[in-house]
Amino acid sequence: MKKILFGSLIVASSLFAQVKGDIEVPYIPYEIKMGKGFDTVQANCLMCHSFGYIINQGPQSREFWKEKVEKMIKAFGAPITKEDAKTVEEYLFKHYGNGKEK
Amino acid sequence: MKRRDFLKTSLAASALLGASKSLAGTTHQPIDGREVSKMAFPEKKPLITYSDRPPLLESPRSTFVHEFTPNDEFFVRWHLPEIPKHNDLDKYVIEIDGLVERPIKITIGELKKNFEQVEVNAVLQCGGNSRSAFDPIAGGIQWGSGAMGCAKWKGVRLKDVLDYAGLKKNAHWIEFNGKDKAAYYKTPNFVREIELHELDDNVIIAYEMNGEDLPYLNGFPVRLVMPGYYSDNWVKMLSHITVSDKYKSLFFMDVAYRVPDNKTESETPTKRAKKTKPITHMNVKSVIGYPTNGEKVYYNSHVVVRGVAFDSGYGIKKVEISLDGGKTWEEANLKADNGRYSYRGFYYPFKPTKYGKIKLMARATNNLGETQPFAHEIGWNHGGYKYNGIDEVTIEVI
């Protein structure tokens, strides 16, 4: 059997223990496109959610990704610098964009 | 209608007419037939998996032959990444405070012992279920039609527990919070509020699902059950109830889970509705569980179309099936009525007498006479909420 990978690059995924015994949520290694800005995405986004949460939004416009990053900062309090926010937006639009600005 | 509302509506209408298709926003069948993951999550069969942190799992179409969704096939949706590693039943408490005569902390044992235990059969559906039907793609997880399930929930009436704590005269809002936490202190918790008048005897704090403890990923040990409402109100791992006289401004109330506040609850991508309202009650919907898309059946064999239908509690009056792309409809047989908030199972036997592809459709109508529109008749909304288009499955007769 393939060994299940636990823990991700930044933080371990939540470990679950139930009264009936220990159970753990598997870590899923998503296939992610490599490219400029990848490290910044890794450092800023994975603290709160998986790559799956990003790629399963579907291909989106630049404006969509820009608003998403802004939402993470404004609504969810993620400490992302202005510079990093721009880098993340560029990465997301390049690799998970629909080619449209709006 | 107020003049301003009229203006807004007519503007939206002219935008719809004047704009190209993509500008207006369209709606089609949700994405179907995604593969289940090879990796199973705790207490779950392998399901369609969108995210591990927070866990987001969808039931495949084949689940919807069951009138009660098996616990290990039930969808999972969390908002925040930090879910407690362990909930000790002996120590777990729900805290009730705010505008109550006596603030209390109540254990699961006390819940079961001190209050009448009740059961309610009810559908739990994500407001964004079928979101992948919207074009341009609405933001959020691109669910197919499997972010829903139906279970026999057992627990105690929230009303009884609040009565025990004693609501003060000016009590108006009830706020619910669960044990899940964000990674950052500044991130708002997944807190929901309801108004006192929304509370009836069917709203329960549930500790059992289909005769078993709640699965961990469905909110063990207790969650709120609000029959007829979308799942955003069904707070999992419920740990804190606060009663207040004021509405608190909360992200998950004010921004998420809202639709345009107009008759068709729709808008255009370029002209978003200014006024929105919470999604609250579910509209009438049905999903075919068998056959599934691409299924091959033999000519002149006995095929039984099966599925489930539901609404927000008026009850299902009929489900119709079409074998010719929606031109003609025939009534399916309804299975036993398991309660007005429950799935109503349906089945429709037929013998295919023509080779080739057949498009099957299912259309439910509730006791108010509300019926499902065709997918393309549904107006677009940017959150991708409340899709309830007529379900379609294409099979091949060989």
Short mmCIF file of C-alpha atoms in Angstrom, two decimals:
data_model
loop_
_atom_site.label_atom_id
_atom_site.label_comp_id
_atom_site.label_asym_id
_atom_site.label_seq_id
_atom_site.Cartn_x
_atom_site.Cartn_y
_atom_site.Cartn_z
CA MET A 1 0.00 0.00 0.00
CA LYS A 2 1.16 3.46 -0.81
CA LYS A 3 2.27 5.24 2.29
CA ILE A 4 0.03 8.12 3.21
CA LEU A 5 1.95 11.32 3.53
CA PHE A 6 1.31 13.27 6.65
CA GLY A 7 2.20 16.85 7.22
CA SER A 8 2.62 19.48 4.60
CA LEU A 9 5.34 21.92 3.85
CA ILE A 10 4.35 24.50 6.40
CA VAL A 11 2.14 22.90 8.99
CA ALA A 12 0.91 19.42 9.53
CA SER A 13 -2.67 18.92 8.46
CA SER A 14 -5.00 18.64 11.42
CA LEU A 15 -4.71 15.36 13.21
CA PHE A 16 -7.95 13.84 14.23
CA ALA A 17 -8.49 11.63 17.18
CA GLN A 18 -11.90 10.33 17.91
CA VAL A 19 -13.12 8.71 21.06
CA LYS A 20 -13.02 5.37 19.29
CA GLY A 21 -9.33 5.75 18.57
CA ASP A 22 -6.93 7.92 16.69
CA ILE A 23 -7.81 8.92 13.20
CA GLU A 24 -6.02 11.31 10.97
CA VAL A 25 -6.99 13.36 7.97
CA PRO A 26 -4.79 12.45 5.04
CA TYR A 27 -2.52 15.02 3.46
CA ILE A 28 -3.15 15.31 -0.22
CA PRO A 29 -0.23 16.17 -2.45
CA TYR A 30 -1.90 18.33 -5.10
CA GLU A 31 -0.27 18.71 -8.44
CA ILE A 32 0.68 22.34 -8.51
CA LYS A 33 2.16 24.31 -11.34
CA MET A 34 5.66 25.51 -10.67
CA GLY A 35 6.69 28.96 -11.67
CA LYS A 36 7.55 32.46 -10.56
CA GLY A 37 5.90 33.30 -7.30
CA PHE A 38 5.33 29.72 -6.22
CA ASP A 39 7.36 30.13 -3.03
CA THR A 40 5.34 33.19 -2.10
CA VAL A 41 2.08 31.30 -2.60
CA GLN A 42 3.40 28.48 -0.48
CA ALA A 43 4.50 30.80 2.29
CA ASN A 44 1.33 32.90 2.39
CA CYS A 45 -1.57 30.64 1.48
CA LEU A 46 -0.93 27.20 2.96
CA MET A 47 -1.13 28.40 6.52
CA CYS A 48 -4.91 28.46 6.24
CA HIS A 49 -5.84 26.19 3.36
CA SER A 50 -4.66 23.56 0.93
CA PHE A 51 -3.74 24.04 -2.70
CA GLY A 52 -6.93 22.12 -3.43
CA TYR A 53 -8.91 25.06 -2.14
CA ILE A 54 -7.20 27.25 -4.74
CA ILE A 55 -7.31 25.06 -7.80
CA ASN A 56 -10.89 23.95 -7.21
CA GLN A 57 -12.15 27.52 -7.65
CA GLY A 58 -11.85 26.92 -11.39
CA PRO A 59 -9.97 29.13 -13.88
CA GLN A 60 -10.68 32.76 -13.02
CA SER A 61 -9.97 36.31 -14.13
CA ARG A 62 -7.19 38.49 -12.81
CA GLU A 63 -9.75 40.61 -11.01
CA PHE A 64 -11.18 37.50 -9.30
CA TRP A 65 -7.80 36.39 -7.98
CA LYS A 66 -6.91 39.93 -6.95
CA GLU A 67 -10.17 40.17 -4.99
CA LYS A 68 -9.58 36.75 -3.44
CA VAL A 69 -6.17 37.77 -2.15
CA GLU A 70 -7.64 41.02 -0.85
CA LYS A 71 -10.41 39.05 0.87
CA MET A 72 -7.80 36.91 2.62
CA ILE A 73 -6.16 40.05 3.93
CA LYS A 74 -9.19 42.19 4.73
CA ALA A 75 -11.85 39.67 5.70
CA PHE A 76 -9.68 36.89 7.08
CA GLY A 77 -6.77 38.85 8.52
CA ALA A 78 -3.99 37.05 6.67
CA PRO A 79 -0.68 38.93 7.13
CA ILE A 80 0.25 39.19 3.46
CA THR A 81 2.40 42.12 2.41
CA LYS A 82 1.41 44.30 -0.53
CA GLU A 83 4.33 43.00 -2.52
CA ASP A 84 3.50 39.36 -1.80
CA ALA A 85 -0.16 39.96 -2.62
CA LYS A 86 0.83 41.16 -6.08
CA THR A 87 3.16 38.19 -6.58
CA VAL A 88 0.43 35.74 -5.54
CA GLU A 89 -2.06 37.43 -7.86
CA GLU A 90 0.39 37.17 -10.79
CA TYR A 91 1.07 33.51 -10.08
CA LEU A 92 -2.60 32.60 -9.74
CA PHE A 93 -3.62 34.46 -12.86
CA LYS A 94 -0.78 32.98 -14.90
CA HIS A 95 -1.38 29.39 -13.85
CA TYR A 96 -5.03 29.31 -12.81
CA GLY A 97 -6.43 32.18 -14.81
CA ASN A 98 -8.96 32.30 -17.62
CA GLY A 99 -7.01 34.84 -19.64
CA LYS A 100 -9.45 37.64 -18.88
CA GLU A 101 -8.52 40.73 -16.93
CA LYS A 102 -12.07 41.10 -15.60
CA MET B 1 -42.40 47.94 -5.75
CA LYS B 2 -40.35 50.94 -4.84
CA ARG B 3 -39.28 53.15 -7.68
CA ARG B 4 -35.63 52.60 -7.00
CA ASP B 5 -36.12 48.84 -7.03
CA PHE B 6 -37.98 49.13 -10.30
CA LEU B 7 -35.15 51.09 -11.82
CA LYS B 8 -32.66 48.52 -10.67
CA THR B 9 -34.71 45.68 -12.07
CA SER B 10 -35.20 47.30 -15.43
CA LEU B 11 -31.53 48.12 -15.64
CA ALA B 12 -30.71 44.51 -14.92
CA ALA B 13 -33.22 43.42 -17.53
CA SER B 14 -31.79 45.67 -20.20
CA ALA B 15 -28.32 44.48 -19.32
CA LEU B 16 -29.53 40.94 -19.82
CA LEU B 17 -31.08 41.69 -23.18
CA GLY B 18 -28.38 43.93 -24.51
CA ALA B 19 -25.33 42.05 -23.39
CA SER B 20 -23.68 39.12 -25.05
CA LYS B 21 -24.16 35.71 -23.50
CA SER B 22 -20.98 35.77 -21.49
CA LEU B 23 -21.74 39.23 -20.16
CA ALA B 24 -25.15 38.17 -18.97
CA GLY B 25 -24.04 35.05 -17.18
CA THR B 26 -25.56 31.70 -18.01
CA THR B 27 -26.33 28.47 -16.25
CA HIS B 28 -25.94 24.89 -17.42
CA GLN B 29 -25.83 21.38 -15.95
CA PRO B 30 -23.34 21.19 -13.08
CA ILE B 31 -20.13 19.22 -13.60
CA ASP B 32 -20.84 15.53 -13.12
CA GLY B 33 -18.93 12.29 -12.98
CA ARG B 34 -15.84 13.46 -11.15
CA GLU B 35 -13.85 10.52 -9.83
CA VAL B 36 -13.79 9.81 -6.13
CA SER B 37 -10.37 10.18 -4.56
CA LYS B 38 -8.19 7.14 -3.95
CA MET B 39 -7.74 8.32 -0.41
CA ALA B 40 -10.44 7.86 2.20
CA PHE B 41 -10.93 10.33 5.02
CA PRO B 42 -11.73 9.23 8.59
CA GLU B 43 -15.05 7.37 8.78
CA LYS B 44 -15.67 8.03 5.09
CA LYS B 45 -15.54 6.02 1.92
CA PRO B 46 -13.38 7.60 -0.74
CA LEU B 47 -15.36 10.64 -1.93
CA ILE B 48 -14.83 13.42 -4.46
CA THR B 49 -12.13 15.43 -2.71
CA TYR B 50 -11.52 19.14 -3.20
CA SER B 51 -9.38 19.95 -0.21
CA ASP B 52 -7.80 18.26 2.80
CA ARG B 53 -7.36 21.44 4.80
CA PRO B 54 -10.08 22.33 5.52
CA PRO B 55 -11.67 19.05 4.45
CA LEU B 56 -14.09 19.39 1.51
CA LEU B 57 -15.69 16.17 0.29
CA GLU B 58 -18.54 15.55 -2.11
CA SER B 59 -20.79 12.50 -2.52
CA PRO B 60 -20.79 10.91 -5.97
CA ARG B 61 -24.09 10.77 -7.87
CA SER B 62 -24.60 7.09 -7.04
CA THR B 63 -25.18 8.10 -3.39
CA PHE B 64 -28.54 9.58 -4.34
CA VAL B 65 -30.31 6.27 -4.67
CA HIS B 66 -30.44 6.29 -0.85
CA GLU B 67 -33.26 8.13 0.89
CA PHE B 68 -30.99 8.40 3.90
CA THR B 69 -27.41 9.13 2.97
CA PRO B 70 -25.03 6.63 4.56
CA ASN B 71 -22.79 8.41 7.08
CA ASP B 72 -19.66 7.30 5.27
CA GLU B 73 -20.88 8.85 2.01
CA PHE B 74 -22.15 12.10 3.53
CA PHE B 75 -20.51 15.26 2.17
CA VAL B 76 -18.12 17.33 4.27
CA ARG B 77 -17.55 21.07 4.28
CA TRP B 78 -15.49 23.01 6.83
CA HIS B 79 -14.44 26.63 6.61
CA LEU B 80 -11.52 26.84 9.00
CA PRO B 81 -8.36 24.74 9.08
CA GLU B 82 -7.88 24.00 12.77
CA ILE B 83 -10.32 21.34 13.83
CA PRO B 84 -9.69 19.91 17.34
CA LYS B 85 -7.68 16.73 17.37
CA HIS B 86 -9.78 15.16 20.03
CA ASN B 87 -13.16 15.80 21.59
CA ASP B 88 -13.50 14.07 24.95
CA LEU B 89 -17.19 13.30 25.48
CA ASP B 90 -16.86 13.55 29.25
CA LYS B 91 -15.34 17.00 29.10
CA TYR B 92 -17.02 18.51 26.06
CA VAL B 93 -19.39 21.33 26.98
CA ILE B 94 -21.70 23.71 25.20
CA GLU B 95 -21.61 27.11 26.80
CA ILE B 96 -24.75 29.23 26.76
CA ASP B 97 -24.48 32.86 27.75
CA GLY B 98 -25.57 36.37 26.88
CA LEU B 99 -29.13 37.44 27.57
CA VAL B 100 -30.09 34.42 29.67
CA GLU B 101 -31.17 34.21 33.29
CA ARG B 102 -28.46 31.65 34.06
CA PRO B 103 -25.44 31.19 31.86
CA ILE B 104 -24.76 27.47 31.71
CA LYS B 105 -22.22 24.95 30.56
CA ILE B 106 -23.82 21.74 29.56
CA THR B 107 -22.20 18.37 28.84
CA ILE B 108 -23.34 15.89 26.23
CA GLY B 109 -24.39 13.55 29.05
CA GLU B 110 -26.57 16.26 30.56
CA LEU B 111 -28.08 17.05 27.19
CA LYS B 112 -29.17 13.46 26.77
CA LYS B 113 -30.36 13.05 30.36
CA ASN B 114 -32.11 16.32 31.12
CA PHE B 115 -34.02 17.03 27.94
CA GLU B 116 -36.52 15.22 25.81
CA GLN B 117 -34.78 13.39 22.99
CA VAL B 118 -36.31 14.00 19.60
CA GLU B 119 -35.68 12.92 16.04
CA VAL B 120 -36.02 14.80 12.80
CA ASN B 121 -35.33 13.55 9.28
CA ALA B 122 -33.82 16.38 7.33
CA VAL B 123 -31.79 17.30 4.27
CA LEU B 124 -28.50 19.10 4.74
CA GLN B 125 -27.41 20.93 1.60
CA CYS B 126 -24.62 23.41 1.01
CA GLY B 127 -25.89 26.69 -0.42
CA GLY B 128 -23.22 26.36 -3.09
CA ASN B 129 -24.22 22.83 -4.09
CA SER B 130 -24.05 22.52 -7.92
CA ARG B 131 -22.05 25.76 -8.14
CA SER B 132 -20.23 24.43 -11.22
CA ALA B 133 -23.45 25.15 -13.15
CA PHE B 134 -22.68 28.87 -13.39
CA ASP B 135 -20.90 30.60 -16.24
CA PRO B 136 -18.83 32.74 -15.82
CA ILE B 137 -17.57 30.46 -13.07
CA ALA B 138 -18.88 31.67 -9.73
CA GLY B 139 -16.24 31.98 -7.03
CA GLY B 140 -16.04 29.14 -4.54
CA ILE B 141 -15.62 25.38 -4.64
CA GLN B 142 -16.92 24.06 -7.95
CA TRP B 143 -19.28 21.49 -6.46
CA GLY B 144 -21.19 19.06 -8.61
CA SER B 145 -24.57 18.05 -7.19
CA GLY B 146 -23.23 16.03 -4.27
CA ALA B 147 -22.87 18.67 -1.55
CA MET B 148 -26.07 17.41 0.03
CA GLY B 149 -27.31 14.54 2.14
CA CYS B 150 -30.26 13.44 4.24
CA ALA B 151 -30.10 11.87 7.69
CA LYS B 152 -32.15 10.89 10.71
CA TRP B 153 -30.91 13.41 13.26
CA LYS B 154 -31.40 12.76 16.94
CA GLY B 155 -30.89 15.28 19.69
CA VAL B 156 -32.68 17.77 21.89
CA ARG B 157 -34.70 20.83 20.99
CA LEU B 158 -32.65 24.00 21.06
CA LYS B 159 -35.75 25.71 22.44
CA ASP B 160 -35.82 23.42 25.48
CA VAL B 161 -32.18 24.11 26.22
CA LEU B 162 -32.66 27.87 25.85
CA ASP B 163 -35.76 27.72 28.05
CA TYR B 164 -33.69 25.97 30.68
CA ALA B 165 -31.14 28.77 30.57
CA GLY B 166 -34.04 31.25 30.57
CA LEU B 167 -34.21 33.79 27.77
CA LYS B 168 -34.35 37.39 28.91
CA LYS B 169 -37.08 39.65 27.59
CA ASN B 170 -34.92 41.49 25.09
CA ALA B 171 -33.40 38.32 23.60
CA HIS B 172 -33.56 38.53 19.82
CA TRP B 173 -30.49 37.02 18.15
CA ILE B 174 -28.96 33.63 18.86
CA GLU B 175 -25.36 33.20 17.86
CA PHE B 176 -23.67 29.83 17.27
CA ASN B 177 -19.99 29.02 17.26
CA GLY B 178 -18.19 25.73 16.84
CA LYS B 179 -14.81 24.38 17.87
CA ASP B 180 -13.11 24.88 14.53
CA LYS B 181 -10.53 27.63 14.54
CA ALA B 182 -8.62 29.69 12.06
CA ALA B 183 -4.85 29.67 11.74
CA TYR B 184 -4.69 33.37 12.56
CA TYR B 185 -6.12 35.06 15.58
CA LYS B 186 -7.54 37.84 13.39
CA THR B 187 -9.54 35.53 11.14
CA PRO B 188 -13.24 35.62 11.99
CA ASN B 189 -14.68 32.42 13.38
CA PHE B 190 -17.40 30.61 11.50
CA VAL B 191 -20.16 32.16 13.56
CA ARG B 192 -23.79 32.19 12.55
CA GLU B 193 -26.77 34.04 13.94
CA ILE B 194 -30.47 33.34 13.72
CA GLU B 195 -33.40 35.35 14.91
CA LEU B 196 -35.52 34.03 17.73
CA HIS B 197 -38.56 33.78 15.46
CA GLU B 198 -36.71 31.34 13.20
CA LEU B 199 -36.55 28.91 16.06
CA ASP B 200 -39.16 26.15 16.13
CA ASP B 201 -39.45 22.66 17.59
CA ASN B 202 -37.59 21.17 14.64
CA VAL B 203 -34.38 23.03 15.38
CA ILE B 204 -32.28 20.64 17.41
CA ILE B 205 -28.82 20.14 18.84
CA ALA B 206 -28.05 16.75 17.32
CA TYR B 207 -25.63 14.13 18.61
CA GLU B 208 -26.75 11.24 16.44
CA MET B 209 -26.91 10.80 12.71
CA ASN B 210 -28.63 7.72 11.25
CA GLY B 211 -28.43 5.93 14.60
CA GLU B 212 -24.71 6.53 15.16
CA ASP B 213 -22.57 9.22 16.74
CA LEU B 214 -22.01 12.02 14.26
CA PRO B 215 -18.96 11.27 12.14
CA TYR B 216 -16.07 13.48 13.24
CA LEU B 217 -16.05 15.32 9.94
CA ASN B 218 -19.78 16.00 10.19
CA GLY B 219 -19.37 17.76 13.52
CA PHE B 220 -18.83 15.22 16.30
CA PRO B 221 -20.04 15.34 19.00
CA VAL B 222 -22.87 17.85 18.37
CA ARG B 223 -24.10 20.10 15.61
CA LEU B 224 -27.02 22.37 15.03
CA VAL B 225 -29.78 20.99 12.81
CA MET B 226 -32.03 23.55 11.12
CA PRO B 227 -34.40 21.64 8.83
CA GLY B 228 -35.33 23.43 5.62
CA TYR B 229 -32.35 25.79 5.80
CA TYR B 230 -29.13 25.53 3.86
CA SER B 231 -26.22 24.10 5.79
CA ASP B 232 -24.49 27.39 6.61
CA ASN B 233 -26.66 27.55 9.71
CA TRP B 234 -25.94 23.99 10.84
CA VAL B 235 -22.90 24.83 12.94
CA LYS B 236 -20.64 21.81 13.56
CA MET B 237 -18.86 20.89 16.81
CA LEU B 238 -21.23 23.36 18.42
CA SER B 239 -19.60 24.75 21.54
CA HIS B 240 -20.96 28.20 22.23
CA ILE B 241 -24.42 29.77 22.04
CA THR B 242 -24.75 33.46 22.81
CA VAL B 243 -28.06 35.24 23.08
CA SER B 244 -28.17 38.93 22.31
CA ASP B 245 -30.47 41.80 21.43
CA LYS B 246 -28.25 43.13 18.67
CA TYR B 247 -27.17 41.77 15.34
CA LYS B 248 -23.42 41.47 15.18
CA SER B 249 -21.72 42.24 11.95
CA LEU B 250 -20.14 38.96 10.90
CA PHE B 251 -18.30 37.95 7.75
CA PHE B 252 -20.15 34.69 7.31
CA MET B 253 -23.49 36.48 7.69
CA ASP B 254 -22.87 39.78 5.93
CA VAL B 255 -20.74 38.77 2.97
CA ALA B 256 -20.90 35.03 2.37
CA TYR B 257 -24.04 33.00 1.73
CA ARG B 258 -26.09 35.79 0.21
CA VAL B 259 -28.01 36.13 -3.04
CA PRO B 260 -29.34 39.17 -4.90
CA ASP B 261 -32.42 40.53 -3.18
CA ASN B 262 -34.70 40.54 -6.22
CA LYS B 263 -37.44 38.28 -7.52
CA THR B 264 -35.22 36.02 -9.61
CA GLU B 265 -32.33 36.23 -7.12
CA SER B 266 -30.04 36.90 -10.05
CA GLU B 267 -27.63 39.49 -11.39
CA THR B 268 -25.13 39.91 -14.18
CA PRO B 269 -21.36 39.61 -13.84
CA THR B 270 -20.90 43.24 -14.84
CA LYS B 271 -23.83 44.59 -12.88
CA ARG B 272 -23.90 43.01 -9.46
CA ALA B 273 -26.98 43.44 -7.31
CA LYS B 274 -26.46 46.08 -4.66
CA LYS B 275 -29.00 44.63 -2.28
CA THR B 276 -28.53 41.06 -1.11
CA LYS B 277 -30.25 38.71 1.31
CA PRO B 278 -29.24 35.53 3.14
CA ILE B 279 -29.85 32.27 1.28
CA THR B 280 -31.93 30.77 4.16
CA HIS B 281 -34.52 28.27 2.83
CA MET B 282 -33.86 25.63 0.20
CA ASN B 283 -35.72 25.60 -3.09
CA VAL B 284 -37.25 22.48 -4.66
CA LYS B 285 -34.69 20.13 -6.20
CA SER B 286 -34.18 16.55 -7.32
CA VAL B 287 -31.14 14.50 -8.24
CA ILE B 288 -31.00 11.22 -10.14
CA GLY B 289 -28.91 8.56 -8.34
CA TYR B 290 -29.29 5.84 -10.98
CA PRO B 291 -28.44 5.56 -13.77
CA THR B 292 -25.37 7.77 -13.88
CA ASN B 293 -23.99 9.63 -16.89
CA GLY B 294 -22.46 7.36 -19.49
CA GLU B 295 -24.08 4.21 -18.11
CA LYS B 296 -24.80 1.55 -20.75
CA VAL B 297 -28.07 -0.37 -20.52
CA TYR B 298 -29.41 -3.15 -22.70
CA TYR B 299 -32.14 -2.68 -25.24
CA ASN B 300 -35.52 -3.86 -23.93
CA SER B 301 -34.12 -4.45 -20.43
CA HIS B 302 -35.70 -3.30 -17.18
CA VAL B 303 -34.24 0.03 -16.22
CA VAL B 304 -35.38 1.75 -13.04
CA VAL B 305 -34.49 5.43 -12.73
CA ARG B 306 -34.03 6.26 -9.06
CA GLY B 307 -33.31 9.40 -7.13
CA VAL B 308 -34.27 11.82 -4.39
CA ALA B 309 -36.31 15.04 -4.23
CA PHE B 310 -36.75 17.63 -1.52
CA ASP B 311 -37.59 21.23 -0.71
CA SER B 312 -37.57 23.38 2.41
CA GLY B 313 -40.40 21.54 4.16
CA TYR B 314 -43.60 21.95 2.15
CA GLY B 315 -43.12 18.42 0.89
CA ILE B 316 -42.80 16.89 -2.54
CA LYS B 317 -46.00 16.59 -4.56
CA LYS B 318 -44.61 14.86 -7.62
CA VAL B 319 -41.49 14.00 -9.54
CA GLU B 320 -41.69 13.72 -13.31
CA ILE B 321 -39.32 11.97 -15.65
CA SER B 322 -38.62 12.82 -19.26
CA LEU B 323 -36.91 10.46 -21.68
CA ASP B 324 -36.95 12.84 -24.62
CA GLY B 325 -35.02 15.85 -23.47
CA GLY B 326 -37.92 17.54 -21.69
CA LYS B 327 -40.62 17.40 -24.37
CA THR B 328 -42.88 14.93 -22.59
CA TRP B 329 -43.04 14.05 -18.93
CA GLU B 330 -44.42 11.14 -16.95
CA GLU B 331 -44.88 10.88 -13.22
CA ALA B 332 -42.44 8.76 -11.27
CA ASN B 333 -43.54 6.67 -8.28
CA LEU B 334 -42.89 8.29 -4.95
CA LYS B 335 -41.55 6.19 -2.11
CA ALA B 336 -42.69 6.44 1.51
CA ASP B 337 -42.93 9.91 3.02
CA ASN B 338 -40.24 10.14 5.71
CA GLY B 339 -41.21 13.60 6.85
CA ARG B 340 -41.51 16.97 5.21
CA TYR B 341 -37.84 17.91 5.60
CA SER B 342 -36.58 14.57 4.36
CA TYR B 343 -35.64 13.30 0.92
CA ARG B 344 -38.55 11.84 -0.96
CA GLY B 345 -37.28 8.85 -2.89
CA PHE B 346 -38.64 8.30 -6.40
CA TYR B 347 -38.39 5.55 -9.00
CA TYR B 348 -39.46 5.18 -12.60
CA PRO B 349 -39.22 1.85 -14.39
CA PHE B 350 -39.00 1.76 -18.17
CA LYS B 351 -37.86 -0.44 -21.02
CA PRO B 352 -35.61 1.23 -23.56
CA THR B 353 -36.90 0.37 -27.02
CA LYS B 354 -34.53 2.47 -29.07
CA TYR B 355 -30.79 2.06 -29.48
CA GLY B 356 -28.45 4.93 -28.83
CA LYS B 357 -28.26 7.77 -26.38
CA ILE B 358 -31.18 8.80 -24.16
CA LYS B 359 -31.29 11.94 -22.09
CA LEU B 360 -33.13 11.32 -18.82
CA MET B 361 -34.46 14.23 -16.83
CA ALA B 362 -36.08 14.53 -13.42
CA ARG B 363 -38.25 17.43 -12.32
CA ALA B 364 -39.71 17.78 -8.83
CA THR B 365 -42.70 19.87 -7.79
CA ASN B 366 -43.50 20.68 -4.18
CA ASN B 367 -46.86 21.06 -2.43
CA LEU B 368 -46.85 24.80 -3.13
CA GLY B 369 -46.67 24.03 -6.84
CA GLU B 370 -43.10 25.31 -7.11
CA THR B 371 -41.21 23.36 -9.70
CA GLN B 372 -37.64 23.05 -10.94
CA PRO B 373 -36.68 25.19 -13.92
CA PHE B 374 -34.45 23.97 -16.74
CA ALA B 375 -30.80 24.64 -16.03
CA HIS B 376 -30.59 27.43 -18.61
CA GLU B 377 -33.61 29.21 -17.11
CA ILE B 378 -31.83 29.87 -13.84
CA GLY B 379 -30.43 33.35 -13.33
CA TRP B 380 -26.75 33.79 -12.61
CA ASN B 381 -25.49 34.98 -9.21
CA HIS B 382 -21.87 35.64 -8.37
CA GLY B 383 -21.77 33.37 -5.33
CA GLY B 384 -23.13 30.44 -7.31
CA TYR B 385 -25.84 29.74 -4.75
CA LYS B 386 -29.20 27.96 -4.82
CA TYR B 387 -28.93 26.16 -8.19
CA ASN B 388 -31.92 23.84 -8.58
CA GLY B 389 -32.10 23.08 -12.29
CA ILE B 390 -33.80 20.00 -13.72
CA ASP B 391 -31.28 17.18 -13.42
CA GLU B 392 -30.07 15.41 -16.56
CA VAL B 393 -28.33 12.11 -17.14
CA THR B 394 -27.39 10.72 -20.54
CA ILE B 395 -27.21 6.96 -20.93
CA GLU B 396 -26.65 4.69 -23.89
CA VAL B 397 -28.90 1.84 -24.96
CA ILE B 398 -26.92 -1.03 -26.46
#
